[in-house]
Amino acid sequence: MTLIPGDGIGPEVSEATRKVLEATGLDFDWDVQHAGTDVMDREGTPLPDRVLESIRASRTAIKGPITTPVGTGFRSVNVALRRDLDLFAAVRPSRTLPGVESRHPPLDLVVVRENTEDLYAGIEFRMGSDEMRLLRDELRTLAGFELREDAGVTVKPISVTGTRRIVRFAFDFARRDGRRKVTVGHKANIMRFSDGVFLYTAAVEAEAYPDVEFEEMQADQLALWLAWHPEDLDVLLLPNLYGDIVSDLCAGLTGGLGIAPGANLGWEYALFEPVHGSAPDIAGRGVANPTAMVLSGAMMLRHLAEPVAARAVERAVEEVLRDGSHVTRDLGGNSGTSEMADALMAHLRDLRLR
Ligand code: NAI
Ligand code: MG
């Protein structure tokens, strides 16, 4: 199993997660691989080949968050991992947990986000560059579009091939997880040839799943609905950018980023990571909430066909949250990362004794 501690609060929540997962009594053969900002200074790249090689060998990885430095010329490590390993599906559950305050009735939402296409494909043209000049000329000849000279451009590709697999994935997931509805978010009215492909392909593929309701909603309407009646929604299927935004929104609906887990899945590899980032504002202080990464670990255990251990980890989380006396500050408590991890481990040991 590859373990990427990450940077910022990454090493803190990773250490907590490793200990909690080991408290299930399962044996883990961790291959710890560092990546991120510290590695960039030492090895000249934030994502050395050894990291990808390790995941290709182990097929399963869990990672802490990694900072995306702005303006260094390096691609985001997180985006690069998803693309290089073809982890085309992000699964991000947002569930109301006991003891966690929220303004809404109990929610159980899952965001399924397409992970490889859309504006995150990395096709960009820098303002003032030669390529940008050529692109302007090309667009003028092609269709009479006149881009401003001081414009930069990011391209938004969405293919039938890329969409079909994420739609099937989402509906298979809904079926397996006993869910009633998949809501597709899009702006096909404005972006007819990118979001249009997404919506059209989703509608066609959905016909193969008569037992799961198919619903489509414009992304702005979806935003309204999430603020207003989130309990009406179930599985949300979204292209890359909307999926990114809506995942954080859903995390906020159910108690914040500190408890929101995630999985990135492809045909060959699986990479589990919290939804949150490296939280530079609290890094190094031992106060980060480990729950999001611990629950990502539970998702990993389920993926590894260890449902009993996965459920035990989730139960430990529920009990520590319900009890409330060993939770971090984002949840209104005053414990640190390692105290909360210790409480989780104590519950797991209790569960094993029973
Ligand atoms: P962030 O998720 O790191 O932080 C947003 C807010 O939530 C901050 O106030 C932070 O303190 C709080 N927060 C996040 N995780 C928490 C936790 N476990 N416990 C308690 N509070 C927590 O988002 P931000 O600040 O936009 O991004 C920071 C860096 O992380 C950026 O470089 C970004 O690119 C990167 N990032 C990496 C991701 C990944 O590795 N998959 C995902 C998202 C962002
Ligand atoms: Mg995000």
Coordinates of C-alpha atoms and ligand atoms in Angstrom, one line a residue:
M1 CA 0.0 0.0 0.0
T2 CA 1.4 3.4 -0.9
L3 CA 1.1 6.1 1.7
I4 CA 1.8 9.7 0.6
P5 CA 1.9 11.9 3.6
G6 CA 1.7 15.1 1.6
D7 CA 2.6 18.6 2.9
G8 CA 1.0 21.2 5.1
I9 CA -1.3 19.4 7.5
G10 CA -0.8 16.3 5.4
P11 CA 1.9 14.6 7.5
E12 CA -0.1 15.3 10.7
V13 CA -3.4 13.8 9.5
S14 CA -1.5 10.9 7.7
E15 CA 0.2 9.9 10.8
A16 CA -3.1 9.9 12.7
T17 CA -4.7 7.9 9.9
R18 CA -1.9 5.3 9.7
K19 CA -2.2 4.7 13.5
V20 CA -6.1 4.4 13.4
L21 CA -6.0 2.0 10.4
E22 CA -3.4 -0.2 12.1
A23 CA -5.6 -0.2 15.3
T24 CA -8.1 -2.3 13.3
G25 CA -5.7 -5.2 13.7
L26 CA -5.1 -5.6 9.9
D27 CA -1.5 -5.8 8.7
F28 CA -0.5 -2.9 6.4
D29 CA 2.7 -3.0 4.3
W30 CA 3.1 0.7 3.8
D31 CA 5.4 2.0 1.1
V32 CA 5.8 5.6 2.3
Q33 CA 6.4 8.0 -0.6
H34 CA 6.9 11.7 -0.1
A35 CA 5.7 14.2 -2.6
G36 CA 4.9 17.9 -2.6
T37 CA 6.6 21.2 -1.8
D38 CA 9.4 19.8 0.4
V39 CA 10.3 17.2 -2.2
M40 CA 10.3 19.9 -4.9
D41 CA 13.3 21.6 -3.2
R42 CA 15.2 18.3 -2.8
E43 CA 14.4 16.5 -6.0
G44 CA 13.5 19.2 -8.4
T45 CA 9.9 18.1 -8.9
P46 CA 7.0 17.8 -6.5
L47 CA 6.0 14.4 -8.1
P48 CA 9.1 12.2 -8.7
D49 CA 8.6 9.1 -10.8
R50 CA 9.1 6.8 -7.8
V51 CA 5.7 7.9 -6.4
L52 CA 3.9 6.8 -9.6
E53 CA 6.0 3.6 -9.8
S54 CA 5.0 2.8 -6.2
I55 CA 1.3 3.2 -6.9
R56 CA 1.5 1.2 -10.1
A57 CA 3.1 -1.6 -8.1
S58 CA 0.7 -1.5 -5.1
R59 CA -2.4 -0.4 -7.1
T60 CA -3.8 1.2 -4.0
A61 CA -2.7 4.4 -2.3
I62 CA -3.8 6.8 0.4
K63 CA -2.5 10.4 0.4
G64 CA -2.6 13.5 2.5
P65 CA -3.2 16.8 0.8
I66 CA -0.5 18.5 -1.3
T67 CA -0.1 22.2 -1.9
T68 CA -0.3 23.5 -5.4
P69 CA 2.2 26.3 -5.5
V70 CA 1.0 29.1 -7.6
G71 CA 3.3 30.3 -10.5
T72 CA 6.1 27.8 -10.3
G73 CA 5.3 26.2 -13.6
F74 CA 4.6 22.8 -12.1
R75 CA 1.2 21.2 -12.6
S76 CA -0.8 20.4 -9.5
V77 CA 0.5 17.1 -8.1
N78 CA -3.1 16.1 -7.3
V79 CA -4.3 16.7 -10.9
A80 CA -1.2 15.0 -12.3
L81 CA -1.8 11.9 -10.2
R82 CA -5.4 11.6 -11.3
R83 CA -4.5 12.1 -14.9
D84 CA -1.4 9.9 -15.0
L85 CA -3.1 7.0 -13.3
D86 CA -6.3 7.6 -15.2
L87 CA -8.3 7.9 -12.0
F88 CA -11.3 9.1 -13.8
A89 CA -13.9 9.0 -11.0
A90 CA -13.8 10.9 -7.8
V91 CA -16.3 9.7 -5.2
R92 CA -17.0 12.1 -2.3
P93 CA -19.7 11.2 0.2
S94 CA -21.2 13.9 2.4
R95 CA -23.1 12.4 5.3
T96 CA -24.5 14.0 8.4
L97 CA -22.6 12.5 11.3
P98 CA -23.6 12.3 14.9
G99 CA -22.6 15.2 17.1
V100 CA -21.6 17.4 14.2
E101 CA -23.6 20.6 14.0
S102 CA -25.3 21.5 10.8
R103 CA -28.1 23.8 9.6
H104 CA -29.8 21.1 7.6
P105 CA -31.8 18.0 8.1
P106 CA -29.8 14.7 8.0
L107 CA -28.1 14.4 4.6
D108 CA -26.6 11.6 2.7
L109 CA -25.2 13.0 -0.5
V110 CA -22.5 11.6 -2.8
V111 CA -20.7 13.6 -5.4
V112 CA -19.3 11.7 -8.4
R113 CA -16.9 13.9 -10.2
E114 CA -15.3 13.3 -13.6
N115 CA -11.6 13.7 -12.9
T116 CA -9.7 13.9 -16.2
E117 CA -11.4 16.3 -18.7
D118 CA -13.0 19.7 -18.6
L119 CA -11.1 22.8 -17.7
Y120 CA -8.8 20.7 -15.6
A121 CA -7.3 19.0 -18.7
G122 CA -4.3 21.4 -18.5
I123 CA -4.7 22.8 -22.0
E124 CA -3.8 26.4 -21.4
F125 CA -2.4 29.3 -23.4
R126 CA -0.6 32.0 -21.5
M127 CA -1.4 35.6 -22.3
G128 CA 1.1 37.2 -24.6
S129 CA 2.8 33.9 -25.6
D130 CA 3.6 32.8 -29.2
E131 CA 1.2 29.9 -28.8
M132 CA -1.5 32.3 -27.7
R133 CA -0.9 34.5 -30.8
L134 CA -1.2 31.5 -33.0
L135 CA -4.4 30.4 -31.3
R136 CA -5.9 33.9 -31.8
D137 CA -5.0 33.7 -35.5
E138 CA -6.5 30.3 -35.8
L139 CA -9.7 31.2 -34.1
R140 CA -10.1 34.3 -36.3
T141 CA -9.7 32.2 -39.5
L142 CA -11.7 29.3 -38.2
A143 CA -14.8 31.2 -37.1
G144 CA -14.2 34.9 -36.9
F145 CA -13.7 34.9 -33.2
E146 CA -11.6 37.9 -32.1
L147 CA -9.9 37.3 -28.8
R148 CA -8.5 40.3 -26.9
E149 CA -4.8 40.6 -27.2
D150 CA -4.4 40.5 -23.4
A151 CA -6.5 37.3 -23.0
G152 CA -5.3 34.0 -21.6
V153 CA -7.2 30.8 -22.6
T154 CA -8.0 27.5 -20.9
V155 CA -9.6 24.9 -23.1
K156 CA -12.6 22.8 -22.0
P157 CA -12.7 19.4 -23.7
I158 CA -15.5 17.0 -22.8
S159 CA -15.7 13.7 -24.8
V160 CA -18.3 11.0 -25.2
T161 CA -15.7 8.5 -24.2
G162 CA -14.7 10.3 -21.1
T163 CA -18.3 10.9 -20.1
R164 CA -19.6 7.5 -20.8
R165 CA -17.4 5.8 -18.3
I166 CA -18.1 8.3 -15.5
V167 CA -21.9 8.0 -16.2
R168 CA -21.7 4.2 -16.0
F169 CA -19.6 4.4 -13.0
A170 CA -22.1 6.8 -11.2
F171 CA -25.1 4.6 -12.0
D172 CA -23.3 1.4 -11.1
F173 CA -22.3 3.0 -7.8
A174 CA -25.9 4.2 -7.2
R175 CA -27.2 0.7 -7.9
R176 CA -24.6 -1.0 -5.7
D177 CA -25.2 1.5 -2.9
G178 CA -29.0 1.3 -3.0
R179 CA -29.5 4.9 -4.1
R180 CA -32.6 6.1 -5.8
K181 CA -31.5 9.0 -8.0
V182 CA -28.6 10.4 -10.0
T183 CA -28.7 14.2 -10.7
V184 CA -26.5 15.4 -13.5
G185 CA -25.3 19.0 -13.2
H186 CA -24.3 21.0 -16.3
K187 CA -24.5 24.2 -18.2
A188 CA -25.4 22.7 -21.6
N189 CA -27.5 25.7 -22.5
I190 CA -24.4 27.9 -22.6
M191 CA -21.6 25.4 -23.3
R192 CA -23.5 23.4 -25.9
F193 CA -20.5 21.5 -27.3
S194 CA -18.8 20.5 -24.0
D195 CA -21.4 20.4 -21.3
G196 CA -23.8 19.4 -24.1
V197 CA -21.8 16.3 -24.7
F198 CA -21.8 15.5 -21.0
L199 CA -25.6 15.9 -20.7
Y200 CA -26.5 14.1 -23.9
T201 CA -24.2 11.1 -23.1
A202 CA -25.5 10.9 -19.6
A203 CA -29.1 10.8 -20.8
V204 CA -28.3 8.1 -23.3
E205 CA -26.3 5.9 -20.8
A206 CA -28.9 6.4 -18.1
E207 CA -31.5 4.4 -20.2
A208 CA -29.6 1.3 -19.3
Y209 CA -30.5 1.9 -15.6
P210 CA -34.3 2.0 -15.4
D211 CA -34.1 1.2 -11.7
V212 CA -32.3 4.5 -10.9
E213 CA -33.9 7.8 -11.5
F214 CA -32.1 10.2 -13.9
E215 CA -32.5 13.9 -13.3
E216 CA -30.7 16.8 -14.9
M217 CA -30.2 20.2 -13.5
Q218 CA -28.3 23.3 -14.6
A219 CA -25.4 23.9 -12.3
D220 CA -26.8 27.3 -11.0
Q221 CA -30.1 25.7 -10.3
L222 CA -28.3 22.9 -8.5
A223 CA -26.5 25.5 -6.3
L224 CA -29.8 26.9 -5.3
W225 CA -31.3 23.5 -4.6
L226 CA -28.3 22.5 -2.5
A227 CA -28.7 25.6 -0.3
W228 CA -32.5 25.2 -0.2
H229 CA -33.6 21.6 -0.2
P230 CA -30.4 19.5 -0.1
E231 CA -32.3 16.5 1.3
D232 CA -34.0 16.1 -2.1
L233 CA -30.7 15.2 -3.7
D234 CA -28.9 11.8 -3.7
V235 CA -26.0 11.1 -6.1
L236 CA -24.7 14.2 -7.9
L237 CA -22.8 13.5 -11.2
L238 CA -20.7 16.4 -12.4
P239 CA -18.0 17.3 -14.8
N240 CA -14.6 18.1 -13.3
L241 CA -14.9 21.8 -12.4
Y242 CA -18.5 21.8 -11.0
G243 CA -17.6 18.6 -9.2
D244 CA -14.7 20.3 -7.4
I245 CA -16.8 23.2 -6.3
V246 CA -19.9 21.2 -5.4
S247 CA -17.8 18.7 -3.3
D248 CA -16.6 21.5 -1.0
L249 CA -20.2 22.9 -0.9
C250 CA -21.5 19.5 0.2
A251 CA -18.8 19.1 2.7
G252 CA -19.9 22.5 4.1
L253 CA -23.5 21.3 4.3
T254 CA -22.6 18.4 6.5
G255 CA -20.0 19.7 8.9
G256 CA -17.1 21.0 7.0
L257 CA -13.9 19.9 5.2
G258 CA -12.5 18.3 8.4
I259 CA -14.8 15.3 7.9
A260 CA -15.2 15.0 4.1
P261 CA -13.5 11.9 2.7
G262 CA -12.8 11.0 -1.0
A263 CA -11.7 8.3 -3.4
N264 CA -10.2 8.6 -6.9
L265 CA -10.9 5.5 -8.9
G266 CA -9.9 4.2 -12.3
W267 CA -9.9 0.7 -13.9
E268 CA -6.5 -0.1 -12.5
Y269 CA -5.7 2.0 -9.5
A270 CA -7.3 3.6 -6.5
L271 CA -6.2 6.6 -4.6
F272 CA -7.9 7.7 -1.4
E273 CA -7.6 11.2 -0.1
P274 CA -9.6 13.8 1.9
V275 CA -11.4 16.5 0.0
H276 CA -9.6 19.2 1.9
G277 CA -6.3 20.8 1.0
S278 CA -3.0 21.3 2.9
A279 CA -4.6 24.1 5.1
P280 CA -1.4 26.3 5.4
D281 CA -3.3 28.4 8.0
I282 CA -3.2 25.7 10.6
A283 CA -0.3 23.5 9.4
G284 CA 2.4 22.3 11.9
R285 CA 0.2 23.1 14.9
G286 CA -1.2 19.7 15.6
V287 CA -4.8 20.9 15.4
A288 CA -6.0 19.6 12.1
N289 CA -9.0 17.3 12.1
P290 CA -7.8 13.8 11.0
T291 CA -11.4 12.5 10.4
A292 CA -11.5 13.3 6.6
M293 CA -8.4 11.2 6.0
V294 CA -9.4 8.5 8.5
L295 CA -12.8 8.1 6.7
S296 CA -10.9 8.0 3.3
G297 CA -9.0 5.2 4.9
A298 CA -12.3 3.4 5.7
M299 CA -13.3 3.8 2.0
M300 CA -9.9 2.2 1.1
L301 CA -10.6 -0.7 3.4
R302 CA -13.9 -1.3 1.8
H303 CA -12.2 -1.2 -1.6
L304 CA -9.7 -3.8 -0.4
A305 CA -12.6 -6.1 0.5
E306 CA -12.3 -5.4 4.3
P307 CA -15.9 -4.3 5.0
V308 CA -15.8 -5.3 8.7
A309 CA -12.7 -3.2 9.4
A310 CA -14.1 -0.4 7.3
R311 CA -17.3 -0.4 9.3
A312 CA -15.3 -0.5 12.6
V313 CA -13.4 2.6 11.6
E314 CA -16.6 4.4 10.7
R315 CA -18.2 3.4 14.0
A316 CA -15.2 4.6 16.0
V317 CA -15.5 7.9 14.2
E318 CA -19.2 8.1 14.9
E319 CA -18.7 7.3 18.6
V320 CA -15.9 9.9 19.0
L321 CA -18.0 12.5 17.3
R322 CA -21.1 11.7 19.3
D323 CA -19.2 11.8 22.6
G324 CA -17.6 15.1 21.5
S325 CA -15.0 15.3 24.3
H326 CA -12.0 14.4 22.0
V327 CA -12.7 16.4 18.8
T328 CA -10.7 19.1 17.1
R329 CA -11.4 22.8 17.1
D330 CA -13.2 22.9 13.7
L331 CA -15.9 20.7 15.4
G332 CA -16.1 22.9 18.5
G333 CA -13.8 20.8 20.6
N334 CA -10.3 21.6 22.0
S335 CA -8.4 18.4 21.3
G336 CA -5.4 18.2 18.9
T337 CA -4.9 15.8 16.0
S338 CA -3.2 13.1 18.0
E339 CA -5.6 13.2 20.9
M340 CA -8.5 12.7 18.5
A341 CA -6.6 9.8 16.9
D342 CA -5.9 8.3 20.3
A343 CA -9.7 8.4 21.0
L344 CA -10.4 6.7 17.7
M345 CA -7.8 4.0 18.4
A346 CA -9.2 3.4 21.9
H347 CA -12.7 2.8 20.4
L348 CA -11.2 0.4 17.8
R349 CA -9.5 -1.6 20.5
D350 CA -12.8 -1.8 22.4
L351 CA -14.6 -3.0 19.2
R352 CA -12.0 -5.7 18.7
L353 CA -12.4 -6.9 22.3
R354 CA -16.1 -7.4 21.8
Ligands
NAI1 P1 -7.9 23.8 2.4 O1 -8.9 22.7 2.2 O2 -6.5 23.5 2.6 O3 -8.4 24.8 3.6 C1 -9.7 25.5 3.6 C2 -10.1 25.8 5.0 O4 -10.5 24.6 5.7 C3 -8.9 26.4 5.8 O5 -9.4 27.3 6.7 C4 -8.4 25.2 6.6 O6 -7.8 25.5 7.8 C5 -9.7 24.4 6.8 N1 -9.3 22.9 6.9 C6 -9.0 22.1 5.8 N2 -8.8 20.9 6.2 C7 -8.9 20.9 7.6 C8 -8.8 19.9 8.6 N3 -8.5 18.6 8.3 N4 -9.0 20.2 9.9 C9 -9.4 21.5 10.2 N5 -9.5 22.5 9.3 C10 -9.3 22.2 8.0 O7 -8.1 24.7 1.1 P2 -7.1 25.9 0.5 O8 -6.7 26.8 1.6 O9 -7.9 26.5 -0.6 O10 -5.9 25.2 -0.1 C11 -4.6 25.0 0.5 C12 -3.7 24.3 -0.5 O11 -4.2 22.9 -0.6 C13 -3.7 24.9 -1.9 O12 -2.4 24.8 -2.4 C14 -4.5 23.9 -2.7 O13 -4.2 23.9 -4.0 C15 -4.3 22.6 -2.0 N6 -5.3 21.6 -2.2 C16 -4.9 20.3 -2.3 C17 -5.9 19.3 -2.4 C18 -5.4 17.9 -2.5 O14 -4.3 17.6 -2.1 N7 -6.2 17.0 -2.9 C19 -7.3 19.6 -2.4 C20 -7.6 21.0 -2.2 C21 -6.6 21.9 -2.1
MG2 MG -11.2 20.9 -4.3

